Amino acid sequence: MEDAEGYMVVEPSRHIYTDTIPNKTEVSVTFDPDTAHRRIVISRDRKTATWGTEERPLPDTDKRFNPRVWVLGQNGFQSGKECWEVEIKHDGEWAVGVARESVKRKGMTDFSTKEGIWAIAEYWGKTNYVAFTEPHTKLYFGKKPRRIRVFVDYIYKEVEFFNIETKSTIFFFSNASFSGEKIYPWFRVWDGTELTLHP
């Protein structure tokens, strides 16, 4: 179903995931400061990413995102099943998901599966939630999500997002075109946002 703006529209699923996602798939994810836009501040333990008040004087290396305010997780993978949780603090815009290793680091890259990004976001204003499909899919929540679990099955090319508080599926990508590449946890941090990784 599409709305008047041409977005695909889905209601949140009531699928209960607690018993279907084994804890053994959880991996300890940290942010990779070498990929972080110069506006993003990474904590000493690399578990928290925050929007900074100004850009830091860091080298604009090939790995670093610019001008997009994005950051990757430290370690990628290209097999098996992985999951991790992201805690969202404060009320700025954000996005969480995964990206191919080859995702463009420079220029105004689109938020799109065509660019090798599978993610959900609070985007273009508070309480406007989307999944980065083609076209974007609008998502609806009764309550702002504060803790999200990301689950990836590399072999079956699936990426799924869960709302920890409501124990329900937020969105599910199937047939993700990983193209045999490593994929990495991927994040967008914007004004007022703080993201913390678990475990």
PDB file of C-alpha atoms in Angstrom:
ATOM      1  CA  MET A   1       0.000   0.000   0.000  1.00  0.00           C
ATOM      2  CA  GLU A   2       1.236   3.547  -0.797  1.00  0.00           C
ATOM      3  CA  ASP A   3       0.345   6.840   0.886  1.00  0.00           C
ATOM      4  CA  ALA A   4      -0.315  10.176  -0.827  1.00  0.00           C
ATOM      5  CA  GLU A   5       3.417  10.957  -0.953  1.00  0.00           C
ATOM      6  CA  GLY A   6       4.249   7.740  -2.776  1.00  0.00           C
ATOM      7  CA  TYR A   7       5.763   5.941   0.212  1.00  0.00           C
ATOM      8  CA  MET A   8       5.136   2.287   0.796  1.00  0.00           C
ATOM      9  CA  VAL A   9       3.285   1.912   4.110  1.00  0.00           C
ATOM     10  CA  VAL A  10       3.462  -0.951   6.586  1.00  0.00           C
ATOM     11  CA  GLU A  11       2.082  -1.403  10.054  1.00  0.00           C
ATOM     12  CA  PRO A  12       4.362  -2.872  12.744  1.00  0.00           C
ATOM     13  CA  SER A  13       4.258  -6.657  12.972  1.00  0.00           C
ATOM     14  CA  ARG A  14       3.090  -8.400  16.124  1.00  0.00           C
ATOM     15  CA  HIS A  15       5.512 -11.271  15.596  1.00  0.00           C
ATOM     16  CA  ILE A  16       7.018 -12.272  18.935  1.00  0.00           C
ATOM     17  CA  TYR A  17      10.702 -12.906  18.414  1.00  0.00           C
ATOM     18  CA  THR A  18      11.992 -13.728  21.895  1.00  0.00           C
ATOM     19  CA  ASP A  19      12.163 -17.493  21.370  1.00  0.00           C
ATOM     20  CA  THR A  20      13.252 -17.376  17.731  1.00  0.00           C
ATOM     21  CA  ILE A  21      16.538 -15.448  18.017  1.00  0.00           C
ATOM     22  CA  PRO A  22      19.147 -17.516  19.871  1.00  0.00           C
ATOM     23  CA  ASN A  23      21.455 -15.568  22.165  1.00  0.00           C
ATOM     24  CA  LYS A  24      24.487 -17.341  20.731  1.00  0.00           C
ATOM     25  CA  THR A  25      24.173 -15.249  17.571  1.00  0.00           C
ATOM     26  CA  GLU A  26      24.826 -12.012  19.489  1.00  0.00           C
ATOM     27  CA  VAL A  27      28.153 -10.389  18.691  1.00  0.00           C
ATOM     28  CA  SER A  28      29.962  -7.591  20.486  1.00  0.00           C
ATOM     29  CA  VAL A  29      29.837  -4.654  18.079  1.00  0.00           C
ATOM     30  CA  THR A  30      31.910  -1.485  18.386  1.00  0.00           C
ATOM     31  CA  PHE A  31      32.077   1.645  16.257  1.00  0.00           C
ATOM     32  CA  ASP A  32      35.006   2.056  13.866  1.00  0.00           C
ATOM     33  CA  PRO A  33      36.388   5.576  14.474  1.00  0.00           C
ATOM     34  CA  ASP A  34      38.378   5.443  11.230  1.00  0.00           C
ATOM     35  CA  THR A  35      35.105   5.446   9.262  1.00  0.00           C
ATOM     36  CA  ALA A  36      33.267   8.025  11.392  1.00  0.00           C
ATOM     37  CA  HIS A  37      32.427  11.409   9.911  1.00  0.00           C
ATOM     38  CA  ARG A  38      34.365  14.131  11.705  1.00  0.00           C
ATOM     39  CA  ARG A  39      31.179  15.363  13.383  1.00  0.00           C
ATOM     40  CA  ILE A  40      30.656  12.020  15.174  1.00  0.00           C
ATOM     41  CA  VAL A  41      32.269  11.563  18.590  1.00  0.00           C
ATOM     42  CA  ILE A  42      33.093   7.958  19.525  1.00  0.00           C
ATOM     43  CA  SER A  43      33.443   7.015  23.206  1.00  0.00           C
ATOM     44  CA  ARG A  44      36.663   5.543  24.595  1.00  0.00           C
ATOM     45  CA  ASP A  45      35.165   2.028  24.680  1.00  0.00           C
ATOM     46  CA  ARG A  46      33.815   2.553  21.134  1.00  0.00           C
ATOM     47  CA  LYS A  47      30.311   1.616  22.249  1.00  0.00           C
ATOM     48  CA  THR A  48      28.670   5.052  21.974  1.00  0.00           C
ATOM     49  CA  ALA A  49      28.458   7.483  19.057  1.00  0.00           C
ATOM     50  CA  THR A  50      27.281  11.053  19.623  1.00  0.00           C
ATOM     51  CA  TRP A  51      26.668  14.077  17.416  1.00  0.00           C
ATOM     52  CA  GLY A  52      29.469  16.567  18.128  1.00  0.00           C
ATOM     53  CA  THR A  53      29.110  20.334  18.353  1.00  0.00           C
ATOM     54  CA  GLU A  54      31.653  20.823  15.558  1.00  0.00           C
ATOM     55  CA  GLU A  55      33.761  18.830  13.128  1.00  0.00           C
ATOM     56  CA  ARG A  56      37.036  17.574  14.560  1.00  0.00           C
ATOM     57  CA  PRO A  57      40.352  18.152  12.730  1.00  0.00           C
ATOM     58  CA  LEU A  58      40.776  14.549  11.600  1.00  0.00           C
ATOM     59  CA  PRO A  59      42.308  13.423   8.293  1.00  0.00           C
ATOM     60  CA  ASP A  60      39.787  12.860   5.512  1.00  0.00           C
ATOM     61  CA  THR A  61      41.021   9.370   4.667  1.00  0.00           C
ATOM     62  CA  ASP A  62      39.547   7.027   2.060  1.00  0.00           C
ATOM     63  CA  LYS A  63      37.751   5.086   4.814  1.00  0.00           C
ATOM     64  CA  ARG A  64      36.071   8.087   6.421  1.00  0.00           C
ATOM     65  CA  PHE A  65      32.539   9.116   5.434  1.00  0.00           C
ATOM     66  CA  ASN A  66      32.231  12.663   4.131  1.00  0.00           C
ATOM     67  CA  PRO A  67      29.928  14.573   3.862  1.00  0.00           C
ATOM     68  CA  ARG A  68      27.430  11.943   5.056  1.00  0.00           C
ATOM     69  CA  VAL A  69      27.398  11.745   8.864  1.00  0.00           C
ATOM     70  CA  TRP A  70      27.720   7.968   8.977  1.00  0.00           C
ATOM     71  CA  VAL A  71      29.891   5.408  10.748  1.00  0.00           C
ATOM     72  CA  LEU A  72      30.422   1.654  10.404  1.00  0.00           C
ATOM     73  CA  GLY A  73      30.918  -1.052  12.973  1.00  0.00           C
ATOM     74  CA  GLN A  74      34.483  -2.221  13.521  1.00  0.00           C
ATOM     75  CA  ASN A  75      34.141  -5.764  12.181  1.00  0.00           C
ATOM     76  CA  GLY A  76      32.397  -7.065   9.084  1.00  0.00           C
ATOM     77  CA  PHE A  77      31.235 -10.573   8.248  1.00  0.00           C
ATOM     78  CA  GLN A  78      30.268 -12.609   5.190  1.00  0.00           C
ATOM     79  CA  SER A  79      28.778 -15.796   6.604  1.00  0.00           C
ATOM     80  CA  GLY A  80      26.453 -17.084   9.295  1.00  0.00           C
ATOM     81  CA  LYS A  81      23.999 -15.237  11.525  1.00  0.00           C
ATOM     82  CA  GLU A  82      24.756 -12.157  13.607  1.00  0.00           C
ATOM     83  CA  CYS A  83      22.734  -9.860  15.827  1.00  0.00           C
ATOM     84  CA  TRP A  84      23.310  -6.854  18.060  1.00  0.00           C
ATOM     85  CA  GLU A  85      21.276  -4.177  19.790  1.00  0.00           C
ATOM     86  CA  VAL A  86      21.274  -0.404  19.439  1.00  0.00           C
ATOM     87  CA  GLU A  87      20.001   1.886  22.193  1.00  0.00           C
ATOM     88  CA  ILE A  88      18.711   5.237  20.930  1.00  0.00           C
ATOM     89  CA  LYS A  89      19.011   8.166  23.318  1.00  0.00           C
ATOM     90  CA  HIS A  90      17.693  11.716  22.968  1.00  0.00           C
ATOM     91  CA  ASP A  91      15.488  12.943  20.150  1.00  0.00           C
ATOM     92  CA  GLY A  92      17.616  13.562  17.080  1.00  0.00           C
ATOM     93  CA  GLU A  93      17.366  11.746  13.763  1.00  0.00           C
ATOM     94  CA  TRP A  94      19.095   8.376  13.405  1.00  0.00           C
ATOM     95  CA  ALA A  95      19.434   5.318  11.204  1.00  0.00           C
ATOM     96  CA  VAL A  96      20.641   1.785  11.949  1.00  0.00           C
ATOM     97  CA  GLY A  97      21.273  -1.195   9.712  1.00  0.00           C
ATOM     98  CA  VAL A  98      24.010  -2.815   7.656  1.00  0.00           C
ATOM     99  CA  ALA A  99      26.023  -1.843   4.592  1.00  0.00           C
ATOM    100  CA  ARG A 100      28.293  -3.537   2.100  1.00  0.00           C
ATOM    101  CA  GLU A 101      32.014  -2.941   2.533  1.00  0.00           C
ATOM    102  CA  SER A 102      32.010  -1.123  -0.822  1.00  0.00           C
ATOM    103  CA  VAL A 103      29.435   1.484   0.279  1.00  0.00           C
ATOM    104  CA  LYS A 104      30.561   4.896  -0.982  1.00  0.00           C
ATOM    105  CA  ARG A 105      32.485   6.911   1.578  1.00  0.00           C
ATOM    106  CA  LYS A 106      32.511  10.220  -0.318  1.00  0.00           C
ATOM    107  CA  GLY A 107      29.738  12.302  -1.826  1.00  0.00           C
ATOM    108  CA  MET A 108      25.996  12.485  -1.191  1.00  0.00           C
ATOM    109  CA  THR A 109      25.277   8.760  -1.306  1.00  0.00           C
ATOM    110  CA  ASP A 110      21.582   7.842  -1.346  1.00  0.00           C
ATOM    111  CA  PHE A 111      19.925   6.074   1.565  1.00  0.00           C
ATOM    112  CA  SER A 112      19.133   3.024  -0.522  1.00  0.00           C
ATOM    113  CA  THR A 113      19.504  -0.709  -0.972  1.00  0.00           C
ATOM    114  CA  LYS A 114      20.855   0.148  -4.430  1.00  0.00           C
ATOM    115  CA  GLU A 115      23.821   1.740  -2.656  1.00  0.00           C
ATOM    116  CA  GLY A 116      24.312  -1.359  -0.511  1.00  0.00           C
ATOM    117  CA  ILE A 117      22.505  -0.142   2.625  1.00  0.00           C
ATOM    118  CA  TRP A 118      19.701  -2.015   4.440  1.00  0.00           C
ATOM    119  CA  ALA A 119      18.431   0.129   7.284  1.00  0.00           C
ATOM    120  CA  ILE A 120      15.575   1.801   9.112  1.00  0.00           C
ATOM    121  CA  ALA A 121      15.550   5.394  10.275  1.00  0.00           C
ATOM    122  CA  GLU A 122      13.901   8.285  12.001  1.00  0.00           C
ATOM    123  CA  TYR A 123      14.271  10.608   9.092  1.00  0.00           C
ATOM    124  CA  TRP A 124      13.208  14.038   7.807  1.00  0.00           C
ATOM    125  CA  GLY A 125      11.726  15.109  11.104  1.00  0.00           C
ATOM    126  CA  LYS A 126      10.771  13.529  14.391  1.00  0.00           C
ATOM    127  CA  THR A 127       8.306  10.605  14.351  1.00  0.00           C
ATOM    128  CA  ASN A 128       8.790  10.092  10.606  1.00  0.00           C
ATOM    129  CA  TYR A 129      10.123   6.545  10.319  1.00  0.00           C
ATOM    130  CA  VAL A 130      11.153   4.770   7.138  1.00  0.00           C
ATOM    131  CA  ALA A 131      12.869   1.656   5.829  1.00  0.00           C
ATOM    132  CA  PHE A 132      15.348   2.290   3.023  1.00  0.00           C
ATOM    133  CA  THR A 133      13.580   0.293   0.325  1.00  0.00           C
ATOM    134  CA  GLU A 134      12.897   1.487  -3.243  1.00  0.00           C
ATOM    135  CA  PRO A 135      10.840   3.625  -2.762  1.00  0.00           C
ATOM    136  CA  HIS A 136      11.234   4.187   0.975  1.00  0.00           C
ATOM    137  CA  THR A 137       8.706   2.359   3.146  1.00  0.00           C
ATOM    138  CA  LYS A 138       6.996   4.437   5.817  1.00  0.00           C
ATOM    139  CA  LEU A 139       6.826   2.801   9.256  1.00  0.00           C
ATOM    140  CA  TYR A 140       4.389   3.518  12.076  1.00  0.00           C
ATOM    141  CA  PHE A 141       4.911   3.085  15.813  1.00  0.00           C
ATOM    142  CA  GLY A 142       2.647   3.664  18.758  1.00  0.00           C
ATOM    143  CA  LYS A 143       5.741   4.642  20.742  1.00  0.00           C
ATOM    144  CA  LYS A 144       9.172   5.843  19.657  1.00  0.00           C
ATOM    145  CA  PRO A 145      11.559   2.835  19.585  1.00  0.00           C
ATOM    146  CA  ARG A 146      14.374   3.161  22.110  1.00  0.00           C
ATOM    147  CA  ARG A 147      16.161  -0.156  21.714  1.00  0.00           C
ATOM    148  CA  ILE A 148      16.392  -2.069  18.442  1.00  0.00           C
ATOM    149  CA  ARG A 149      17.832  -5.488  17.716  1.00  0.00           C
ATOM    150  CA  VAL A 150      19.364  -6.011  14.273  1.00  0.00           C
ATOM    151  CA  PHE A 151      19.466  -9.617  13.052  1.00  0.00           C
ATOM    152  CA  VAL A 152      21.304 -10.654   9.873  1.00  0.00           C
ATOM    153  CA  ASP A 153      21.313 -14.045   8.170  1.00  0.00           C
ATOM    154  CA  TYR A 154      24.041 -13.738   5.553  1.00  0.00           C
ATOM    155  CA  ILE A 155      23.373 -17.062   3.823  1.00  0.00           C
ATOM    156  CA  TYR A 156      19.635 -16.424   3.406  1.00  0.00           C
ATOM    157  CA  LYS A 157      20.223 -12.714   2.619  1.00  0.00           C
ATOM    158  CA  GLU A 158      17.891 -11.439   5.323  1.00  0.00           C
ATOM    159  CA  VAL A 159      18.020  -8.371   7.564  1.00  0.00           C
ATOM    160  CA  GLU A 160      15.415  -7.985  10.285  1.00  0.00           C
ATOM    161  CA  PHE A 161      14.802  -5.271  12.875  1.00  0.00           C
ATOM    162  CA  PHE A 162      13.045  -5.819  16.212  1.00  0.00           C
ATOM    163  CA  ASN A 163      11.624  -3.437  18.779  1.00  0.00           C
ATOM    164  CA  ILE A 164      12.938  -4.736  22.112  1.00  0.00           C
ATOM    165  CA  GLU A 165      10.280  -2.956  24.183  1.00  0.00           C
ATOM    166  CA  THR A 166       7.277  -4.221  22.229  1.00  0.00           C
ATOM    167  CA  LYS A 167       8.878  -7.553  21.258  1.00  0.00           C
ATOM    168  CA  SER A 168       7.747  -7.114  17.671  1.00  0.00           C
ATOM    169  CA  THR A 169       9.277  -7.022  14.220  1.00  0.00           C
ATOM    170  CA  ILE A 170       9.759  -3.509  12.848  1.00  0.00           C
ATOM    171  CA  PHE A 171      10.817  -4.408   9.316  1.00  0.00           C
ATOM    172  CA  PHE A 172      12.217  -7.312   7.324  1.00  0.00           C
ATOM    173  CA  PHE A 173      14.454  -7.174   4.236  1.00  0.00           C
ATOM    174  CA  SER A 174      14.642 -10.337   2.136  1.00  0.00           C
ATOM    175  CA  ASN A 175      16.845 -11.177  -0.857  1.00  0.00           C
ATOM    176  CA  ALA A 176      19.415  -8.592   0.206  1.00  0.00           C
ATOM    177  CA  SER A 177      22.065  -8.268  -2.497  1.00  0.00           C
ATOM    178  CA  PHE A 178      25.190  -8.642  -0.383  1.00  0.00           C
ATOM    179  CA  SER A 179      27.043  -9.708  -3.565  1.00  0.00           C
ATOM    180  CA  GLY A 180      29.468 -11.896  -1.628  1.00  0.00           C
ATOM    181  CA  GLU A 181      30.974  -8.852   0.102  1.00  0.00           C
ATOM    182  CA  LYS A 182      31.592  -8.351   3.781  1.00  0.00           C
ATOM    183  CA  ILE A 183      28.793  -6.408   5.388  1.00  0.00           C
ATOM    184  CA  TYR A 184      29.192  -4.102   8.364  1.00  0.00           C
ATOM    185  CA  PRO A 185      26.900  -2.617  10.986  1.00  0.00           C
ATOM    186  CA  TRP A 186      25.998   0.844   9.668  1.00  0.00           C
ATOM    187  CA  PHE A 187      24.724   3.937  11.471  1.00  0.00           C
ATOM    188  CA  ARG A 188      23.636   7.498  10.833  1.00  0.00           C
ATOM    189  CA  VAL A 189      24.041   9.987  13.683  1.00  0.00           C
ATOM    190  CA  TRP A 190      22.413  13.394  13.495  1.00  0.00           C
ATOM    191  CA  ASP A 191      21.854  16.489  15.624  1.00  0.00           C
ATOM    192  CA  GLY A 192      20.898  15.511  19.167  1.00  0.00           C
ATOM    193  CA  THR A 193      21.378  11.762  18.694  1.00  0.00           C
ATOM    194  CA  GLU A 194      23.328   9.300  20.822  1.00  0.00           C
ATOM    195  CA  LEU A 195      23.572   5.626  19.851  1.00  0.00           C
ATOM    196  CA  THR A 196      24.901   2.965  22.231  1.00  0.00           C
ATOM    197  CA  LEU A 197      25.710  -0.598  21.181  1.00  0.00           C
ATOM    198  CA  HIS A 198      24.909  -3.768  23.144  1.00  0.00           C
ATOM    199  CA  PRO A 199      26.425  -6.175  24.021  1.00  0.00           C
TER     200      PRO A 199
END
